Structures are given as structure tokens and as C-alpha cells.
Coordinates of C-alpha atoms in Angstrom, one line a residue:
Chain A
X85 CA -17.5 -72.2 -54.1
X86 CA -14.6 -72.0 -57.1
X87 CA -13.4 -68.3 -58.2
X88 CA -12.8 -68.3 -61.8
X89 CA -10.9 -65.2 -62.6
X90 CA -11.0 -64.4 -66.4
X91 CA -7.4 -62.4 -66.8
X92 CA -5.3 -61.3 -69.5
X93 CA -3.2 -58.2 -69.2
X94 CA -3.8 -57.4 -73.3
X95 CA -7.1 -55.6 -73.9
X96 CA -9.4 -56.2 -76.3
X97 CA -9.1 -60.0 -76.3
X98 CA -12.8 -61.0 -74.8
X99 CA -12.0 -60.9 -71.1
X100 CA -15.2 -59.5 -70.2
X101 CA -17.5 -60.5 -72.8
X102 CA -16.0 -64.3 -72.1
X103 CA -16.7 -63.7 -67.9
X104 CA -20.3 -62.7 -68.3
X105 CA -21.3 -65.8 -71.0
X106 CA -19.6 -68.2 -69.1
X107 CA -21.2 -66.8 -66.4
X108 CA -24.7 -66.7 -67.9
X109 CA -23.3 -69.9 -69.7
X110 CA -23.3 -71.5 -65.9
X111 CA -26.4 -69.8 -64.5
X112 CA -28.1 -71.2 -67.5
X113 CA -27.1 -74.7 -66.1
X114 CA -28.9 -74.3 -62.4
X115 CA -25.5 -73.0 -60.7
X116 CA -25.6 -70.1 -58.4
X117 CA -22.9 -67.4 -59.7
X118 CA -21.3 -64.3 -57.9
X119 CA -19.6 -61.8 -60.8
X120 CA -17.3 -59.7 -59.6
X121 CA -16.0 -56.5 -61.9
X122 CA -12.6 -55.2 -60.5
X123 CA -12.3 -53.8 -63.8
X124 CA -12.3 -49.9 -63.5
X125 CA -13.5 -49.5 -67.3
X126 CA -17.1 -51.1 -65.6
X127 CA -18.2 -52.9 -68.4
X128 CA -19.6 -55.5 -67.2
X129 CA -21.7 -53.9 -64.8
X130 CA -22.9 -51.7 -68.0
X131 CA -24.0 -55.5 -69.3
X132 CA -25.7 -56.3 -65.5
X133 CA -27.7 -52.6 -65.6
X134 CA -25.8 -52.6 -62.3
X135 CA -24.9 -49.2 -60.7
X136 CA -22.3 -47.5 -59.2
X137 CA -23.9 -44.4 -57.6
X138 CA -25.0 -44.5 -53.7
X139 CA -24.3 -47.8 -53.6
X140 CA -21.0 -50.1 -52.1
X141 CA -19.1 -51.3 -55.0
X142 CA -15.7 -53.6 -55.8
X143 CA -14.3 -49.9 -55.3
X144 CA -15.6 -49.7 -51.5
X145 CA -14.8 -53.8 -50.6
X146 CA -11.2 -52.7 -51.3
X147 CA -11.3 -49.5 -49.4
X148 CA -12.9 -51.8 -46.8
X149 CA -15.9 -49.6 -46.6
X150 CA -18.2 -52.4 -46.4
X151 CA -17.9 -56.5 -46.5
X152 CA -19.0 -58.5 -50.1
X153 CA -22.1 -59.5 -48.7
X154 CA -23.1 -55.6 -48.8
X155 CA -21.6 -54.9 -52.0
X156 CA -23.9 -57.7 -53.6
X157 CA -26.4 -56.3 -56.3
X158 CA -29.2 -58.4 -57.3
X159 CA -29.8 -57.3 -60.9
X160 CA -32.4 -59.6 -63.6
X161 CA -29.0 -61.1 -64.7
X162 CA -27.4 -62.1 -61.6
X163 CA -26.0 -61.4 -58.4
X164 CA -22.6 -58.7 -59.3
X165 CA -20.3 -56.8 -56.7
X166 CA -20.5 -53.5 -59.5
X167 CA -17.1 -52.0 -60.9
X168 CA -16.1 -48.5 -60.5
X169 CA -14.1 -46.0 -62.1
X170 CA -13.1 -45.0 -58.9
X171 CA -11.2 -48.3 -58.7
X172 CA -8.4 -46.9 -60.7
X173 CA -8.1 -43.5 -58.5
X174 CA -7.6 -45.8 -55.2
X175 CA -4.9 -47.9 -56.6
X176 CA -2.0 -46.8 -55.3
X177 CA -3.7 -46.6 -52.0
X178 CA -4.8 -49.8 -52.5
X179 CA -0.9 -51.4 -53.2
X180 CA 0.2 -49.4 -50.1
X181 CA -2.0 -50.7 -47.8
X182 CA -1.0 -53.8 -45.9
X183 CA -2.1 -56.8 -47.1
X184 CA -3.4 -55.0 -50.5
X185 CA -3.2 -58.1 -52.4
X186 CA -4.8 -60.3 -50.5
X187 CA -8.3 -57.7 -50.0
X188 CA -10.2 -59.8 -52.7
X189 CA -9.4 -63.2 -50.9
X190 CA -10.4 -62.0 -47.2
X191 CA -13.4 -60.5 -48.7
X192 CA -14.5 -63.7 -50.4
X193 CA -13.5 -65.7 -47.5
X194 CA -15.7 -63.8 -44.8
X195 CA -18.4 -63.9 -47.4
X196 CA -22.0 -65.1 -45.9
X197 CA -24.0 -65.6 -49.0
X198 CA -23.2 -68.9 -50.8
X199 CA -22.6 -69.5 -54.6
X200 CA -21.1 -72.3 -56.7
X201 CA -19.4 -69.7 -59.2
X202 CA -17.6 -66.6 -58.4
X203 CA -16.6 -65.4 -61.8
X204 CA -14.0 -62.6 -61.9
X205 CA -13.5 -59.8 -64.7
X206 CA -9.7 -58.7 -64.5
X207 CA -8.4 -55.3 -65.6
X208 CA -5.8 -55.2 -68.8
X209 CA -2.9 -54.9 -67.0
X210 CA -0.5 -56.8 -64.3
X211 CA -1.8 -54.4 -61.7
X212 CA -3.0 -55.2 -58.0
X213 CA -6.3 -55.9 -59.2
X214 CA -5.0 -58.7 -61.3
X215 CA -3.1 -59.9 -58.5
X216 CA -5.7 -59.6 -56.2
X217 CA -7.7 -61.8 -58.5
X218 CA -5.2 -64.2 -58.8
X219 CA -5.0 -64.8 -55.4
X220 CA -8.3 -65.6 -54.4
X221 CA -8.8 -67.8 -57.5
X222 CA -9.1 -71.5 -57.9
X223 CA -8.8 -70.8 -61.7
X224 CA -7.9 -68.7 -64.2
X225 CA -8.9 -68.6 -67.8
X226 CA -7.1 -66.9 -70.3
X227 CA -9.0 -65.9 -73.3
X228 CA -6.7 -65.0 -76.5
X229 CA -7.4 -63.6 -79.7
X230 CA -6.2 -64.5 -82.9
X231 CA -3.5 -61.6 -83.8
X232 CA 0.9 -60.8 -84.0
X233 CA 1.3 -60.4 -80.5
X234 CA -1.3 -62.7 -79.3
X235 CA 1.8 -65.2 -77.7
X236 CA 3.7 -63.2 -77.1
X237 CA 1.8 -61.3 -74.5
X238 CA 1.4 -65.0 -72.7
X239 CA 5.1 -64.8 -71.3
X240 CA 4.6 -62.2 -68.9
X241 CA 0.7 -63.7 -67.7
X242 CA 2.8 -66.7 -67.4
X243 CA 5.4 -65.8 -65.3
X244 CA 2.8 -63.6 -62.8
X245 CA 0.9 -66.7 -62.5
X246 CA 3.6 -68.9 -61.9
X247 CA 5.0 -66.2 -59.5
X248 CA 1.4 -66.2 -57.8
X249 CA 1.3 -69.4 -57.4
X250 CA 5.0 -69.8 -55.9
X251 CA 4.6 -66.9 -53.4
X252 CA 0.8 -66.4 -52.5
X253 CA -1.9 -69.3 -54.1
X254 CA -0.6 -72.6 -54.7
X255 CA -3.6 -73.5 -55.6
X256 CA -4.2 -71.8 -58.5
X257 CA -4.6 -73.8 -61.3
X258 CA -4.7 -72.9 -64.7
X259 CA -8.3 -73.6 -66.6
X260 CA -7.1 -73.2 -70.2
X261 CA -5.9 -70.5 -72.8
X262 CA -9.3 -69.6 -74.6
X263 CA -9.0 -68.8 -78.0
X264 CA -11.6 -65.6 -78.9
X265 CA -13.1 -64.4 -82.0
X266 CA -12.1 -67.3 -84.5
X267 CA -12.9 -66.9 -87.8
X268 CA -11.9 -69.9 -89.6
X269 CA -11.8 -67.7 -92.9
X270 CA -8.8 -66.2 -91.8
X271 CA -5.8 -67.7 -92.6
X272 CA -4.2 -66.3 -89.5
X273 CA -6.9 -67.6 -87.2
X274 CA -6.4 -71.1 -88.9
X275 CA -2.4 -70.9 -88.2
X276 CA -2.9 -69.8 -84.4
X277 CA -5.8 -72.6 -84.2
X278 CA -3.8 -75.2 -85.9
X279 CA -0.9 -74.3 -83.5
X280 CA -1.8 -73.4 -79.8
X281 CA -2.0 -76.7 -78.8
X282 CA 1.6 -77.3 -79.2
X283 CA 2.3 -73.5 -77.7
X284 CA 0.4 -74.6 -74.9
X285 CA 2.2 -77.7 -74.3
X286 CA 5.3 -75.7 -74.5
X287 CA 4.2 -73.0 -72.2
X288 CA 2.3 -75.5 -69.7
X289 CA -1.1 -74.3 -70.1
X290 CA -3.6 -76.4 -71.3
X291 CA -6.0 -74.9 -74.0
X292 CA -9.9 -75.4 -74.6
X293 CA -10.6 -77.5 -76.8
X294 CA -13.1 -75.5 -78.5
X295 CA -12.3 -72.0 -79.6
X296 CA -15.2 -69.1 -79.6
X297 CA -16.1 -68.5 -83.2
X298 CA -16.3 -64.5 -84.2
X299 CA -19.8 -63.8 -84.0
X300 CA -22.0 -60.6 -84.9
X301 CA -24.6 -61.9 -82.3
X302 CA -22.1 -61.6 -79.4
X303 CA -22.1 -57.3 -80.2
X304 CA -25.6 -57.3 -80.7
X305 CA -26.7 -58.7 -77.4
X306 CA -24.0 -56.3 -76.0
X307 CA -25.8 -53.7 -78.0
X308 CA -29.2 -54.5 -76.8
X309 CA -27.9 -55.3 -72.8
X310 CA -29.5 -59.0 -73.3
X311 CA -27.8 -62.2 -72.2
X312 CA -26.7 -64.1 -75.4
X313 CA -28.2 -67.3 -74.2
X314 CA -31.7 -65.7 -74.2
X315 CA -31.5 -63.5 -77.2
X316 CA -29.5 -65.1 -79.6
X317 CA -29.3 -68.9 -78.4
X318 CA -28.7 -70.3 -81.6
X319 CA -25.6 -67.9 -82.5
X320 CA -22.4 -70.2 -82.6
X321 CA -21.2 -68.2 -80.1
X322 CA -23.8 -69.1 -77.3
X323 CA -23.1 -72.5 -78.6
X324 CA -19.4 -72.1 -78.3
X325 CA -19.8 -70.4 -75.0
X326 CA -22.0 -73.2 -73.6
X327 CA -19.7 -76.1 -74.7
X328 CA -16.6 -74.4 -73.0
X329 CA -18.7 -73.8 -70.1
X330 CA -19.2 -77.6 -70.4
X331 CA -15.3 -78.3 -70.1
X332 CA -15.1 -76.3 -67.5
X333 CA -17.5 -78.1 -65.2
X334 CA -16.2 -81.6 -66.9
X335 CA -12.3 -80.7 -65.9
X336 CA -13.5 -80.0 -62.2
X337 CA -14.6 -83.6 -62.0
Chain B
X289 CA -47.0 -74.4 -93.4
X290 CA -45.0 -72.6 -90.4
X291 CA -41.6 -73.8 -90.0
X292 CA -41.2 -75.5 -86.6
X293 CA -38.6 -73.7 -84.8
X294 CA -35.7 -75.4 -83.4
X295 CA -33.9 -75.8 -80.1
X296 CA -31.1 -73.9 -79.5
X297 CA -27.9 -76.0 -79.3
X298 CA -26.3 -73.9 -76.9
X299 CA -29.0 -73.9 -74.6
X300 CA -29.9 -77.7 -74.8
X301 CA -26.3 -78.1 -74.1
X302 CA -26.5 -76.3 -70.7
X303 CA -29.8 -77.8 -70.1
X304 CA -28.3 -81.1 -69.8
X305 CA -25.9 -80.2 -67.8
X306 CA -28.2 -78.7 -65.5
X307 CA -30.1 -82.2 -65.8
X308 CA -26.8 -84.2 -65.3
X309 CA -26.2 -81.8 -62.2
X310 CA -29.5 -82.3 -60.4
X311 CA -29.1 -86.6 -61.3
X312 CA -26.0 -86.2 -59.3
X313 CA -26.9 -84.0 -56.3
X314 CA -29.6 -86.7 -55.9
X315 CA -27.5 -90.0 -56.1
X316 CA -25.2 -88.1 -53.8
X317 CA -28.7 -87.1 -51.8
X318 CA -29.0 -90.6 -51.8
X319 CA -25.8 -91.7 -50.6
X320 CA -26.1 -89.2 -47.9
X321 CA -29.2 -90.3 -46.4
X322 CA -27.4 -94.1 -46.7
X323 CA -24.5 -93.2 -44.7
X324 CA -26.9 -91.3 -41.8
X325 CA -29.0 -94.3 -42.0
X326 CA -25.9 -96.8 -41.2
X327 CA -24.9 -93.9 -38.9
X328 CA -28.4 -93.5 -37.1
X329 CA -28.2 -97.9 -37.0
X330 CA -24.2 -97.7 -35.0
X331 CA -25.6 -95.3 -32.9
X332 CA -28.2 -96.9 -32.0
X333 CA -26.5 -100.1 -31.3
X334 CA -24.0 -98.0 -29.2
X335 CA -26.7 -96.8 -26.8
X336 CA -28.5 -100.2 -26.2
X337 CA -25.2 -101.2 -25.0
X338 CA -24.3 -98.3 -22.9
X339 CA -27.6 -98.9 -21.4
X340 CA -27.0 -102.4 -20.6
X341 CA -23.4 -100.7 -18.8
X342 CA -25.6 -98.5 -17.2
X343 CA -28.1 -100.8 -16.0
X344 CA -24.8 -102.9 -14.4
X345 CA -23.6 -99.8 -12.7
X346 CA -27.3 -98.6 -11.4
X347 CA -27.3 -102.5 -9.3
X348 CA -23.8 -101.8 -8.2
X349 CA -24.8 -98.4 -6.5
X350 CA -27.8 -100.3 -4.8
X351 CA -25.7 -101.1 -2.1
X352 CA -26.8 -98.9 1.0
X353 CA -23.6 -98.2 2.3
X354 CA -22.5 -96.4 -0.9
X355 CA -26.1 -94.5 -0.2
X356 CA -25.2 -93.5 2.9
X357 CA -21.9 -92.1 1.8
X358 CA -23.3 -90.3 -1.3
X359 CA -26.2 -88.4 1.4
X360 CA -23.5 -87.1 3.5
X361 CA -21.4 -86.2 0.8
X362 CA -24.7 -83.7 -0.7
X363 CA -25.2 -82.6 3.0
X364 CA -21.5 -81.1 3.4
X365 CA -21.5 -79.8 -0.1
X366 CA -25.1 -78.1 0.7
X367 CA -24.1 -76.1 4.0
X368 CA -20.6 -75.4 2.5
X369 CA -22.7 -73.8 -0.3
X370 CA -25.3 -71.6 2.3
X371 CA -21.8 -70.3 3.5
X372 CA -20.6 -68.3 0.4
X373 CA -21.9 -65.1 -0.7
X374 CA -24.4 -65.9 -3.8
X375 CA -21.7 -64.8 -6.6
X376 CA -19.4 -66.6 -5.5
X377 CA -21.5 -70.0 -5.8
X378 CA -19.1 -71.2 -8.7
X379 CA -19.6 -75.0 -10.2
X380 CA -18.5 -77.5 -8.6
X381 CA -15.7 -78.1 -11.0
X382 CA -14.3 -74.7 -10.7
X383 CA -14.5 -75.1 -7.0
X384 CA -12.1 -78.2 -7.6
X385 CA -10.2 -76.5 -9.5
X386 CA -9.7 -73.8 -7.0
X387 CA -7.9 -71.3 -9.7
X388 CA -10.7 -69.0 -11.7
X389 CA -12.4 -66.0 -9.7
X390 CA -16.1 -66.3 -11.2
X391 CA -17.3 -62.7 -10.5
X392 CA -13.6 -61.2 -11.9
X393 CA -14.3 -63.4 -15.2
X394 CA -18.1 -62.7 -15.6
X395 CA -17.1 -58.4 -14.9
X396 CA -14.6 -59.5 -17.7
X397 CA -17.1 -60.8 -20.2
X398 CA -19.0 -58.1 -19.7
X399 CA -17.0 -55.7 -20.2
X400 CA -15.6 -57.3 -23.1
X401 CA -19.2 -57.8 -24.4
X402 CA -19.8 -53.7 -23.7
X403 CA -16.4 -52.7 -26.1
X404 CA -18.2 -54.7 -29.0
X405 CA -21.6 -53.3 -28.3
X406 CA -20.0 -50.0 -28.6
X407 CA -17.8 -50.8 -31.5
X408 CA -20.7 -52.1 -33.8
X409 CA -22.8 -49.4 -32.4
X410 CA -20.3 -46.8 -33.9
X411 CA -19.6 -48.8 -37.0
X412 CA -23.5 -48.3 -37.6
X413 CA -23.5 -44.8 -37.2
X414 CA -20.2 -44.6 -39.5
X415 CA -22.1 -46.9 -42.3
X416 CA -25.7 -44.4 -41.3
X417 CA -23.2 -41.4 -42.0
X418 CA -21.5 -42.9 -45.1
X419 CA -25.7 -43.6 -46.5
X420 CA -26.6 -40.1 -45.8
X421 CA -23.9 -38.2 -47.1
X422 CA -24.4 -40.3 -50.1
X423 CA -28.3 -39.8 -50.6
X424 CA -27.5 -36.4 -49.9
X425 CA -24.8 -36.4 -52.9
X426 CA -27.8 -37.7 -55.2
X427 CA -30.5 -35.2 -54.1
X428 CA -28.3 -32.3 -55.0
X429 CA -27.1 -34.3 -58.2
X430 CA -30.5 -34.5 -59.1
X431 CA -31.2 -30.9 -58.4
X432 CA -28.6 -29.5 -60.3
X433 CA -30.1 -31.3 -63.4
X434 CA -33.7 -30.2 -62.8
X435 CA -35.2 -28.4 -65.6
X436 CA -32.4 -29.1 -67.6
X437 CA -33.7 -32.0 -69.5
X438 CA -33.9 -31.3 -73.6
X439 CA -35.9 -33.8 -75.5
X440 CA -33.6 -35.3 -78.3
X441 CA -33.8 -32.8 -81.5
X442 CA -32.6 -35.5 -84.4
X443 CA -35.8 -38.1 -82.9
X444 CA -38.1 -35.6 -82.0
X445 CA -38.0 -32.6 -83.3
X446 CA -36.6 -30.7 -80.7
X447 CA -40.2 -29.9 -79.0
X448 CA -41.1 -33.8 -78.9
X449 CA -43.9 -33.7 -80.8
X450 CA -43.5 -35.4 -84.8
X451 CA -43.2 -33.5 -88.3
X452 CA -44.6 -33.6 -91.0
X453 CA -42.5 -35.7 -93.8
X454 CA -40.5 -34.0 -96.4
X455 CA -41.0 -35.0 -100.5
X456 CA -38.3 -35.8 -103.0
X457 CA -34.8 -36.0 -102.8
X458 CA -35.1 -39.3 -101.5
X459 CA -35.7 -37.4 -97.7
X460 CA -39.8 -38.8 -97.5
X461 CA -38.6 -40.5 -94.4
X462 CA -37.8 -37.5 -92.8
X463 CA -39.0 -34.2 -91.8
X464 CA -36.4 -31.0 -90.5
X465 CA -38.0 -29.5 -87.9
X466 CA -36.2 -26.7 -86.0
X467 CA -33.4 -28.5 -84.7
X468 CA -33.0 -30.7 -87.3
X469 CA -34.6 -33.7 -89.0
X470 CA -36.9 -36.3 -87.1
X471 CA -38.3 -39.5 -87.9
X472 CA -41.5 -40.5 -89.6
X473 CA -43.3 -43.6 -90.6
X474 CA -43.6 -44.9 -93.6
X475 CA -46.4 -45.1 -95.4
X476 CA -49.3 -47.0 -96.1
X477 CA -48.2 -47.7 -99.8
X478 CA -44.4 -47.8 -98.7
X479 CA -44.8 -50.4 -96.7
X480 CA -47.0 -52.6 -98.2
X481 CA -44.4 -52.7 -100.7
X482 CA -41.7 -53.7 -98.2
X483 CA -43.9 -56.6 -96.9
X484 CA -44.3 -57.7 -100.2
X485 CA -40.3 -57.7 -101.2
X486 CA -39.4 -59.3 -98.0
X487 CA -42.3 -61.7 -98.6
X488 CA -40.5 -62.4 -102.3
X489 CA -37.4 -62.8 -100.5
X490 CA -38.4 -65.4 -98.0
X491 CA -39.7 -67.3 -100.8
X492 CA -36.7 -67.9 -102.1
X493 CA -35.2 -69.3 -99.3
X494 CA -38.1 -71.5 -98.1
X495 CA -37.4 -75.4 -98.2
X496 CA -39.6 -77.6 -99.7
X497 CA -41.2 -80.3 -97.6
X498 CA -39.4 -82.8 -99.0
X499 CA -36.1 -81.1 -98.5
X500 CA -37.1 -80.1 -95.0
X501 CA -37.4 -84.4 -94.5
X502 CA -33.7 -85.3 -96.5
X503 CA -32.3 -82.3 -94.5
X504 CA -34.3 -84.2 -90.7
X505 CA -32.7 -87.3 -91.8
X506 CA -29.0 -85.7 -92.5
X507 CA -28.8 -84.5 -89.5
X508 CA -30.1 -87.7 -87.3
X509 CA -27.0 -89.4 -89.0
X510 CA -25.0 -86.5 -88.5
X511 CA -25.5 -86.1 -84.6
X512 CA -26.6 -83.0 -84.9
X513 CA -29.6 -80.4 -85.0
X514 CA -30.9 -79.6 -88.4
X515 CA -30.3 -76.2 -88.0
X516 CA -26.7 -76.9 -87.0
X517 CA -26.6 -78.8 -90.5
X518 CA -27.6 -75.7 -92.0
X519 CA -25.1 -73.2 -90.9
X520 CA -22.5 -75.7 -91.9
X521 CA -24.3 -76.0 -95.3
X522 CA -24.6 -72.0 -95.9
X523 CA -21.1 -71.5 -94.4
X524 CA -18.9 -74.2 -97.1
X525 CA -21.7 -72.5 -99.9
X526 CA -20.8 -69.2 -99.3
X527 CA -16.7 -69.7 -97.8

């Protein structure tokens, strides 16, 4: 099982619409995939028609009201532990609690059901959800978008991970900076393009090779609750989406 | 003549994978059942010699007075064993070992094994509790919204039934009921028109056969699906 947590503490860079393609991306592909939303803005488990009401969710697994295993939903997407507002109520309860940061991890590690994927959907911020998913990931993938303060927002990710990594998961290994929403029109989007490699280099994360090209297909599918793969299959998106999924798989062998 | 329709990239891409995938769960299937096989062999060739051991052992404890011996031996053990009270009766390497008090360890285990019974016993009743107060939560949820449900007035009217359309003004899509305007087909005339324009306009876009062939060709040498060929076409036409 590999835990792929999808973070970036900057919002509105394709966190979540990244986690679920790359995880429809690798269901598509015969691999068994766990989402996870600790995102308390739940969008994700809008896109799963998951629900939060008398039912264990991510919120519950880190009150410790119940293990994963019961907090699995089985939705016509996909197997997803559902998001909750609530998540952002409990979170100072959640940092006070000994051995907060490592809830995610035990969970995951007590875990019955088996999967190939576990696919994690962050919150925007350095919070303990973040961290949490840090620590019980093999991988992290951050997606960027094409905008000022795009880099500069990579310091501080940087220096969590690296701190992650020194204090609590060694292991954790960096996947790739994903560039979002490319539009090859744009001058800007051209620079960054032309560019991130040599940022990455400097800043020691390697970056996908292909970047996900701005697409009004991704919205609509969001829009209509459909996966991209199945509704608009021949957006470049989907085929944008499917070819990073590709390096992902490729760089685990 | 209906334009075949073309596989999605994306999709073709991730079913290769999944091909590539199942190609090398088998090899490795494959490998597997090699290694038990060479396993299954060693082990094999391990018992046939044990067995010969054994055999060499069985002629050595032939001898009578070794027999003898081992009868006595069972004897004593048996009417030591009469002696004890029946929970007591511990194996005989415990009775070698002279150290563990059988019936104090089994009154542990069981006692241990009655502190989880009642632990998961009251975890179920705590999860039971947590279900209930939660179904509970719903049924009055849902009660509180009984009777409250107000069909949507801009769609249908405001009593769910449909209008009848408006003239001029531009409004003969739409009719205002009393909460406001709701939709209405169009009609007959109306959109006979509109499948004719869109009719003009895929015209106009159709490729010819022979384009259709060029365009095949283009992208064989290309490495790539047609369709692919044509985004990048329409993308440098109109960038």
C-alpha cells in the first residue's frame, strides 16, 4: 500500500481536483484506491456523492470514534473515508491530544481492508491535518499553479517537509512539483513552464515532466459530479492526468 | 457517412498500464510458483533423508533392553500421574520444568479473557449508543423539514405544474407564473429551425473523405491519434 498525499498549503492551486483524477487516473488502470478527505471544506466527498451525516467520517477516525475500516464509504467512484466540516471545529483538540500527529498513520497502519493507493486531499494550510498527512505518506505531490507567488509559497511546504522528514517520516519522499492549469497562451505560464525545472533543482524537488493543461472539461465534470475519465476522456486534461499518473507508477519502479 | 469515433488517449493510456500491470503480476505469478516449486523439490529431498535418519534410529531402538527401559519408564510416569488431582495433570515438560502453577495460569487466562469480553462488550454498546443517538438526530432532522418542501418557483412555476409561454419581447421561452417565470419548450417551428442551423454548422466543419485519409496517415507518422492531430491543428489555427 503507498499513501500519496496531495498537499500544498496555498488554495486554489488543484489539490483536490489533482487527488481525485489521479485517483480515478489509477483506478482506471486496475489499482485498488483508498481516498482520504482531511480537508474540512469536503470537496472531494461533494465529487464522491459521499456523506457526512450519521455516518463515521475522517472527522470521527481522528476523534478516535471508530477505526478506518469503519469510516470506509463505498460510493460508484470509489472507496473514500468522507471529509467533514466538523474537522476544523476538533482541531485544537486534535493538536492537544497525545500523539495528534501521528492519528492518520496509526489509523492506516491498523487498517484491515487492502488497497494499492491511498490518496490523500490536504487542507490549505500547514495545520495538523497537513502534518498528519505527511506523516503517514510515502509521497507527496505538490501541485502548483501558474501565478506571482506560486514559488514563493514552495519555501515554507519545503521546509515542513524537510522538517517531517528529519523528525517523524524519513521516508517521505517527494513525488514531484505538479504544475496546474497551464495555458501555454499565457506568457506567464510559458515563463514558470520554461523555468521550474531549474527551481526545482534548486529547491530539490523533482517536477513532472508533464504539466496539466487548463481545461474547461475538468469544471464541467466537477459540474456534473462525473469522473473526467468517463465523461470527458478525450479532454487534454484526462490525458494530462493519465500520463502523470503514468510517471507516477513508472518512478515507483 | 458517420464519423468513426476515436479512442480516448487518456484512457488508452491507463489501459495499458493496466495491461502492463496484469503482464507483470503474472511473470511475477510465474516466478512465484517457480520458487515454491524448487521449494516443494528441497523439501522434499530433506524428508527422504530424514526418513532414511529415521529408519537408522527405529533399528537402533530395536534393541530389547532399551524396550524394557522405555516400559518401566511409562509405568512410573503413569501411576505418578493417577496420584495428582486432575488439574494439576500439567505436560510433561512443565512438570520438568517444575516452575509454572497450571491452574493459577489457566484462572489467569481466563480472567484476562473475561476483562476483554467485557471491554468489547461495552465498546459495542458505546458504538450501539453513538448509532442511535445519531439515527435519532436524523429522524428529528427530518421532521423538522416535513411539510416544508416548496417546489422551485423560477422552474416550475411555483405550483409545479408548467405555463403557458409568453409572446414578444423576445420572452416566447418563458412564461411568469405567480412566483415568477418558468420554462417552456420550444416549439415545433423553433426548433426545426435550430436543427437545421446546427445542421449548416456541422457542415462546415465536416472533413472530406479524402482529408479524413491525409489526416489517418499524418498522424501514423506522427505517433499519435488523429484526434490528437487535430487539437494541435485547431490550437496553432486559432493561437
Amino acid at each position: 500500500m503507498e499513501i500519496i498525499a496531495i498537499a500544498n498549503q496555498k488554495g486554489g492551486v488543484g489539490k483536490t481536483t489533482t487527488a481525485l483524477n489521479i485517483a480515478d487516473a489509477l483506478r482506471h488502470s486496475g489499482y485498488t484506491v483508498l481516498f482520504i478527505d482531511v480537508d474540512p471544506q469536503a470537496n472531494s466527498t461533494s465529487s464522491y456523492k459521499a456523506v457526512i451525516e450519521n455516518t463515521y467520517t475522517a472527522q470521527d477516525l481522528f476523534e478516535k470514534k471508530c477505526s478506518a475500516d469503519e469510516a470506509i464509504q463505498h460510493t460508484e467512484f470509489g472507496d473514500i473515508i468522507a471529509g467533514d466540516p466538523g474537522l476544523s471545529t476538533i482541531e485544537m483538540d486534535v493538536q492537544k491530544k497525545m500523539g495528534g500527529f501521528h492519528l492518520l498513520k496509526k489509523a492506516l497502519g491498523k487498517m484491515k481492508a487492502s488497497y494499492d493507493f491511498v490518496i490523500v486531499d490536504t487542507p490549505p494550510n500547514l495545520g495538523i491535518y497537513m502534518l498528519n498527512a505527511l506523516i503517514a505518506a510515502d509521497k507527496v505531490i505538490v501541485p502548483i499553479k501558474a501565478e506571482k507567488y506560486a514559488i514563493d509559497g514552495l519555501q515554507r511546504l519545503i521546509e515542513t517537509i524537510s522538517d517531517v522528514k528529519e523528525e517523524e517520516n524519513p521516508d517521505l519522499e517527494i513525488a514531484g512539483i505538479l504544475l496546474t492549469t497551464y495555458d501555454k497562451r499565457n506568457e506567464l505560464d510559458r515563463k514558470l513552464w520554461d523555468t521550474l525545472p531549474e527551481v526545482g533543482e534548486a529547491i530539490g524537488m523533482p517536477v513532472f515532466e508533464t504539466p496539466i493543461r487548463i481545461s474547461q472539461d475538468v469544471k464541467k465534470a466537477q459540474d456534473q459530479i462525473q469522473s473526467l475519465f468517463d465523461s470527458y476522456p478525450n479532454s487534454n486534461a484526462a490525458y494530462d492526468y493519465a500520463r502523470v499518473t503514468k510517471e507516477l507508477i513508472e518512478g515507483d519502479k | 457517412m458517420a464519423k468513426a469515433k476515436q479512442p480516448s488517449a487518456a484512457l488508452s493510456m491507463l489501459k495499458q498500464m493496466s495491461t502492463d500491470r496484469q503482464k507483470e503480476s503474472k511473470t511475477k505469478t510465474a516466478a512465484e510458483k517457480d520458487t515454491e516449486k524448487t521449494t516443494e523439490v528441497k523439501a522434499a529431498v530433506k524428508t527422504t533423508a530424514s526418513e532414511k535418519a529415521g529408519a537408522k534410529d527405529a533399528a537402533a531402538d530395536r534393541q530389547p533392553a532399551a524396550e524394557k527401559a522405555g516400559s518401566e519408564k511409562r509405568a512410573e510416569q503413569a501411576a505418578s500421574n493417577t496420584d495428582k488431582p486432575r488439574n494439576e495433570t500439567a505436560s510433561p515438560a512443565d512438570r520438568e520444568e517444575g516452575t509454572i502453577d497450571r491452574a493459577a495460569y489457566e484462572a489467569l487466562i481466563a480472567e484476562n479473557a473475561r476483562i476483554q469480553a467485557e471491554k468489547e462488550a461495552a465498546e459495542q454498546r458505546a458504538k450501539e449508543k453513538d448509532a442511535e443517538a445519531r439515527q435519532a438526530a436524523q429522524r428529528a432532522a427530518t421532521a423538522s423539514n416535513a411539510g416544508t418542501y416548496q417546489p422551485n418557483p423560477v422552474y416550475a412555476g411555483g405550483n409545479g405544474t408548467y405555463l403557458q409561454a409568453g409572446t414578444g419581447y423576445g420572452m416566447e421561452n418563458y412564461a411568469y407564473g405567480e412566483n415568477g417565470p418558468a420554462v417552456v419548450k420550444p416549439g415545433k417551428t423553433q426548433f426545426r429551425n435550430m436543427v437545421k442551423e446546427k445542421k449548416n454548422v456541422r457542415k462546415n466543419f465536416l472533413l472530406t473523405p479524402s482529408n479524413s485519409e491525409h489526416l489517418k496517415e499524418e498522424a501514423e507518422d506522427l505517433g499519435t491519434s488523429m484526434n490528437d492531430l487535430l487539437n494541435l491543428i485547431l490550437e496553432d489555427r486559432y493561437n
